Amino acid sequence: MAQWNQLQQLETRYLEQLYHLYSDSFPMELRQFLAPWIESQDWAYAANKESHATLVFHNLLGEIDQQYSRFLQENNVLYQHNLRRIKQHLQSKYLEKPMEIARIVARCLWEEQRLLQTATTAQQDGQAAHPSGTVVTEKQQILEHNLRDIRKRVQDMEQKMKMLENLQDDFDFNYKTLKSAGARQLPPDRRWLSIEQMLSALDQLRRQIVTEMAALLSVMDFVQKNLTDEELADWKRRQQIACIGGPPTSAWTALETWFHLSGESQLQIRQQIRKLEELQQKVSYKGDPIIQHRPALEEKIVDLFRNLMKSAFTGVQFTYKVRLLVKFSELNYQLKIKVCIDKESGDAIRGSRKFNILGTNTKVMNMEESNNGSLSAEFKHLTLREQRCGNGGRTNSDASLIVTEELHLITFETEVYHQGLKIDLETHSLPVVVISNICQMPNAWASILWYNMLTNHPKNVNFFTKPPVATWDQVAEILSWQFSSTTKRGLTIEQLTTLAEKLLGPCVNYSGCQITWAKFCKENMAGKGFSFWVWLDNIIDLVKKYILALWNEGYIMGFISKERERAILSPKPPGTFLLRFSESSKEGGITFTWVEKDISGKTQIQSVEPYTKQQLSSMSFAEIIMGYKIMDATNILVSPLVYLFPDIPKEEAFGKYCRPEAQPEPELTDGCTIQPYLKTKFICVTPSPSVFMDFPDSELLANGFSGTNSGNTSDLFPMSPRTLDSLMHNEAAEATPAHLESLTTLDMTEDMTS
């Protein structure tokens, strides 16, 4: 069923969100009229390529004209009018900016898919809840409303406390006056009746206040549990996810506001309870409700405030920064934070390493490190030293975990003295892995990923004694995050499917398939001498350091099976190529594969030997692609790379990433012209089979860099620079297909004086 038809069947609350997606920028009528055609276009690609966006935009106008003709035949005047108006609007707004309308449509389609997925998930769970984004917003609105309501009730209670104090003062004055010698003008019965009425009113107000206080504390308890057990827990979980590359956490300022509102109200109600004690000490009587209920109220508010403060002392990623979410200016420079590691070492695995924190392990919280008056302290330079046992190694030779599976906790402690209360506060970091060598970093990061993906338990340092399995859906999400968190582009469904096949083998549907920790990180892949994670981590490093711009542009297909590669390239014209990552290089490599025709006209798919980090450090991948040549049997250099898949001219895609060639000017010395140095240019060349007849066929063509699979190049030289230059520019001859692992790197010298 078409996506638009599925959307029409959603419940009203989802349809209301759908209506908000559309505006005059992209009218809903147009989405309705051209639904099948709109869904058949690749708007995401058009949003990043102007030539394709222009083509799609003009096709869109053509589709509008066809739909207008259909309405004309149906004599539907209203739709004719609306469609004519829409076309005029689109032409005036997007004719010169076709990529903008492509981005708008792509965004709307993506939001539609997300809405469908949310509705489907809610239906499967048997819930009639709103979409998740709306639920969170409503929950937060309810929480904030409750906190404001509590604040108002506390202020109302303050007014009642003043009324109580005034009433008690009147009663106390009249009672003492009655007992004095000068106040006997009324008959005794009437005098005592007046006092009894005042006492009754006083007792009634006292009972009303303690009853309302008890109810208010119950509401505070309920709201505080929502705040600490749900909102704070959700925020900490989002911090975990953000730590491993997931979406950034929402700002903690809203959380701080809620904590501060709650803390202020609790302190104010505690002052009121103290005021009750003061009033009770002045005036008390048999059955006094203050005597009966004040201790329980005091205990309850102290317990609430203590728990609030303990929850408010929290860590904030990503340096070790601690923050007090309740803002009390009187605590500025009074809270000294002490940091320690593995405080609860009794829970640690026997034989795991132990560490000491060197240097200063304390810091004072102050308001200067924040911008909004909250208290915080940041630890940026913590140094750890391992405690050595007698033999200088780990404390126990039978440790069950390797170093990169050991989890450690960094704990932060302080004491708060406020209004007569002493509260011990403690928070801790997410579990960390301590490494001693950079080569341990990939496996250590894998441990962090696995832990934070599968548990929100804050202190489970024994997690890897029996690591739980993950589903492919969970793993796929964090794998995409590893790219999207450091680049502008995550992984597509097709790329993730290729990775799933490498991990799990061929399968029709990978959703729900289970992956063990050992398979993800410890066991070698089939036919390879390295694990899946080591291979992928090196590819991520390759992308970040050497081909980031090309990845962000979407030019690198990256993860694609050889069967799929052949299937999409075979129908394309000769010279069409794609970029993919090497499956056999442990250190990370990238190659290009292109389609060509042999002498008989048969389609052949060729791949060059992967380029590694070492090679890319001396020459950019864009320049390699732009300069790559094949030398045919007649020593003619031809370029087999013409169009980046699907049909982007090579120069358009990679030309802007190549360094411009400088044009040196001749120098004049004593009236004589001194010509500049001859300019050199490095290009990568793969010889053809006719050049090296002694070498067997191989899967990959040589990539043109020395130090890989070098062949005998004596047949190529001597050759003058001018001859090479003419050969390089003579690309009229068709490249002869080759499957040889021989290579030549040519240092092209161009005569600048000619």
XYZ file of C-alpha atoms in Angstrom, residues 453-701:
249
model
C 23.484 -0.131 24.521
C 22.155 -2.970 26.659
C 21.798 -1.679 30.213
C 20.974 1.431 32.184
C 22.199 -0.142 35.417
C 24.467 2.551 36.865
C 27.019 0.393 38.670
C 27.169 -3.017 37.009
C 30.959 -3.367 36.821
C 30.549 -7.142 36.462
C 28.629 -6.720 33.212
C 31.147 -8.604 31.059
C 31.331 -11.702 33.222
C 28.217 -12.751 31.336
C 27.513 -10.133 28.664
C 23.951 -10.258 27.302
C 23.232 -10.702 23.616
C 21.982 -7.842 21.463
C 19.516 -7.840 18.612
C 20.548 -6.681 15.169
C 18.147 -3.725 15.467
C 20.068 -2.482 18.523
C 23.468 -3.044 16.927
C 22.415 -1.413 13.652
C 21.405 1.750 15.481
C 24.695 2.172 17.328
C 26.716 1.350 14.196
C 24.959 4.152 12.339
C 25.595 6.464 15.307
C 29.336 5.844 15.043
C 29.236 7.553 11.663
C 26.557 10.204 12.247
C 28.133 11.415 15.507
C 31.445 12.306 13.840
C 30.291 13.004 10.275
C 27.216 14.480 8.638
C 25.895 11.154 7.443
C 24.840 7.917 9.131
C 24.393 4.521 7.481
C 21.609 3.708 5.045
C 19.429 0.615 5.252
C 21.373 -0.931 2.351
C 24.715 -0.324 4.068
C 23.424 -1.761 7.339
C 22.098 -4.824 5.522
C 25.569 -5.457 4.116
C 27.064 -5.209 7.605
C 24.392 -7.555 8.948
C 25.347 -10.106 6.326
C 28.989 -9.910 7.387
C 28.019 -10.508 11.013
C 25.202 -13.015 10.619
C 25.488 -14.458 7.143
C 22.781 -14.411 4.456
C 19.261 -13.928 5.811
C 15.930 -12.711 4.472
C 15.123 -10.571 7.521
C 17.754 -9.598 10.099
C 15.327 -7.883 12.470
C 15.394 -9.671 15.800
C 18.477 -11.752 14.985
C 20.746 -12.060 18.021
C 24.419 -11.119 18.149
C 26.752 -12.175 20.925
C 29.472 -9.998 22.409
C 32.114 -12.460 21.211
C 30.825 -12.375 17.629
C 30.745 -8.587 17.619
C 34.194 -7.942 19.030
C 36.271 -11.019 19.888
C 35.838 -13.693 17.234
C 37.426 -13.353 13.799
C 35.112 -13.021 10.821
C 34.828 -16.002 8.504
C 37.953 -16.272 6.397
C 39.534 -13.226 8.034
C 42.192 -12.795 10.689
C 40.382 -10.010 12.535
C 37.058 -9.324 14.214
C 34.101 -7.427 12.803
C 34.526 -4.497 15.176
C 38.278 -4.057 14.566
C 37.585 -3.937 10.826
C 34.708 -1.462 11.161
C 36.497 0.759 13.677
C 39.422 1.174 11.286
C 37.018 2.117 8.506
C 35.455 4.770 10.766
C 38.955 6.094 11.470
C 39.721 6.094 7.735
C 36.575 8.106 7.021
C 37.228 10.689 9.739
C 40.878 11.285 8.847
C 41.118 10.926 5.083
C 37.801 10.876 3.209
C 35.427 12.837 5.445
C 34.335 15.361 2.814
C 33.558 12.651 0.256
C 31.586 10.682 2.848
C 29.586 13.766 3.847
C 28.735 14.396 0.198
C 27.291 10.886 -0.070
C 29.775 9.933 -2.798
C 30.983 6.798 -0.985
C 28.669 3.807 -1.223
C 30.967 2.164 1.301
C 29.363 -1.080 2.388
C 28.057 -3.112 -0.529
C 28.338 -6.787 -1.387
C 30.152 -7.794 -4.568
C 26.961 -9.348 -5.916
C 25.038 -6.116 -5.397
C 27.960 -4.133 -6.807
C 27.925 -6.149 -10.023
C 24.136 -5.939 -10.276
C 23.974 -2.140 -10.149
C 27.059 -1.483 -12.297
C 26.412 -3.955 -15.138
C 23.547 -1.965 -16.757
C 25.525 1.272 -16.591
C 27.626 2.693 -19.441
C 31.398 2.032 -19.442
C 33.295 4.302 -17.072
C 30.629 4.288 -14.349
C 32.259 3.591 -10.989
C 31.467 3.463 -7.292
C 33.493 3.743 -4.113
C 33.401 1.015 -1.476
C 35.369 -0.077 1.566
C 37.699 -3.035 1.414
C 36.431 -6.226 3.039
C 39.892 -7.753 3.373
C 41.922 -4.899 4.867
C 42.160 -5.014 8.662
C 43.555 -1.474 8.856
C 40.813 -0.025 6.701
C 40.958 0.517 2.965
C 38.855 1.999 0.183
C 38.680 1.041 -3.466
C 36.772 1.926 -6.599
C 35.028 -0.470 -8.949
C 34.051 0.402 -12.506
C 32.324 -1.136 -15.497
C 33.982 -1.497 -18.926
C 33.593 -3.391 -22.180
C 36.161 -5.818 -23.556
C 37.055 -6.137 -27.235
C 34.093 -8.408 -27.862
C 31.715 -5.961 -26.181
C 31.234 -8.077 -23.074
C 30.664 -6.177 -19.829
C 33.419 -6.524 -17.232
C 33.594 -5.247 -13.652
C 37.036 -4.160 -12.441
C 38.270 -3.183 -8.967
C 41.518 -1.534 -8.012
C 43.607 -2.730 -5.081
C 42.373 -0.891 -1.933
C 44.063 2.324 -0.869
C 45.164 2.342 2.771
C 45.644 5.097 5.334
C 49.366 5.169 4.608
C 48.774 5.828 0.915
C 45.990 8.337 1.516
C 48.244 10.287 3.875
C 50.499 11.166 0.928
C 47.834 11.767 -1.716
C 44.162 12.635 -1.337
C 41.622 10.115 -2.557
C 39.979 12.736 -4.770
C 43.294 13.365 -6.553
C 43.859 9.629 -6.903
C 40.468 9.258 -8.597
C 40.966 12.268 -10.849
C 44.435 11.114 -11.952
C 43.957 7.341 -12.096
C 44.985 5.812 -15.455
C 45.270 2.453 -17.136
C 48.103 1.908 -19.614
C 46.926 -0.098 -22.576
C 48.937 -2.425 -24.813
C 50.192 0.502 -26.913
C 51.425 2.462 -23.875
C 48.508 4.888 -24.085
C 47.234 6.191 -20.739
C 43.466 6.187 -20.478
C 41.121 6.948 -17.595
C 38.570 4.204 -16.896
C 36.679 6.413 -14.420
C 34.112 8.721 -16.012
C 30.853 8.838 -14.003
C 30.400 8.339 -10.285
C 27.389 6.089 -9.788
C 24.721 6.693 -10.840
C 25.649 9.402 -13.366
C 27.703 12.175 -11.730
C 30.629 13.381 -13.883
C 33.892 12.663 -12.113
C 35.077 16.257 -12.415
C 31.881 17.580 -10.863
C 32.143 15.277 -7.855
C 35.864 15.366 -7.078
C 37.349 18.336 -8.905
C 36.642 20.748 -6.049
C 38.613 18.543 -3.638
C 41.816 18.602 -5.710
C 44.528 21.145 -5.062
C 44.803 23.823 -7.768
C 48.028 23.748 -9.721
C 50.235 26.780 -9.142
C 51.559 28.690 -12.142
C 55.074 29.984 -11.300
C 56.267 33.156 -12.983
C 59.706 33.454 -14.684
C 62.344 35.376 -12.717
C 64.528 38.174 -14.098
C 68.181 38.255 -13.027
C 70.636 40.739 -14.563
C 68.362 41.154 -17.527
C 68.149 37.409 -18.170
C 64.994 35.378 -17.863
C 65.343 32.318 -15.621
C 62.723 29.710 -16.342
C 61.001 28.108 -13.325
C 61.403 24.501 -12.264
C 59.586 21.885 -14.245
C 56.345 20.961 -12.533
C 55.801 17.378 -11.408
C 52.582 15.471 -11.039
C 52.008 12.083 -9.451
C 49.418 9.808 -10.970
C 48.412 6.206 -10.289
C 48.711 3.858 -13.257
C 47.641 0.230 -13.693
C 49.417 -1.611 -16.549
C 47.377 -3.652 -19.000
C 47.840 -7.410 -19.543
C 49.761 -6.830 -22.766
C 52.493 -5.043 -20.796
C 53.038 -7.848 -18.266
C 52.255 -11.196 -19.844
C 54.035 -13.251 -17.186
C 51.663 -12.444 -14.315
C 48.567 -14.530 -13.496
C 45.069 -13.083 -13.287
C 43.955 -11.692 -9.957
C 40.797 -10.175 -8.558
C 42.166 -6.666 -8.032
C 44.053 -4.355 -10.335
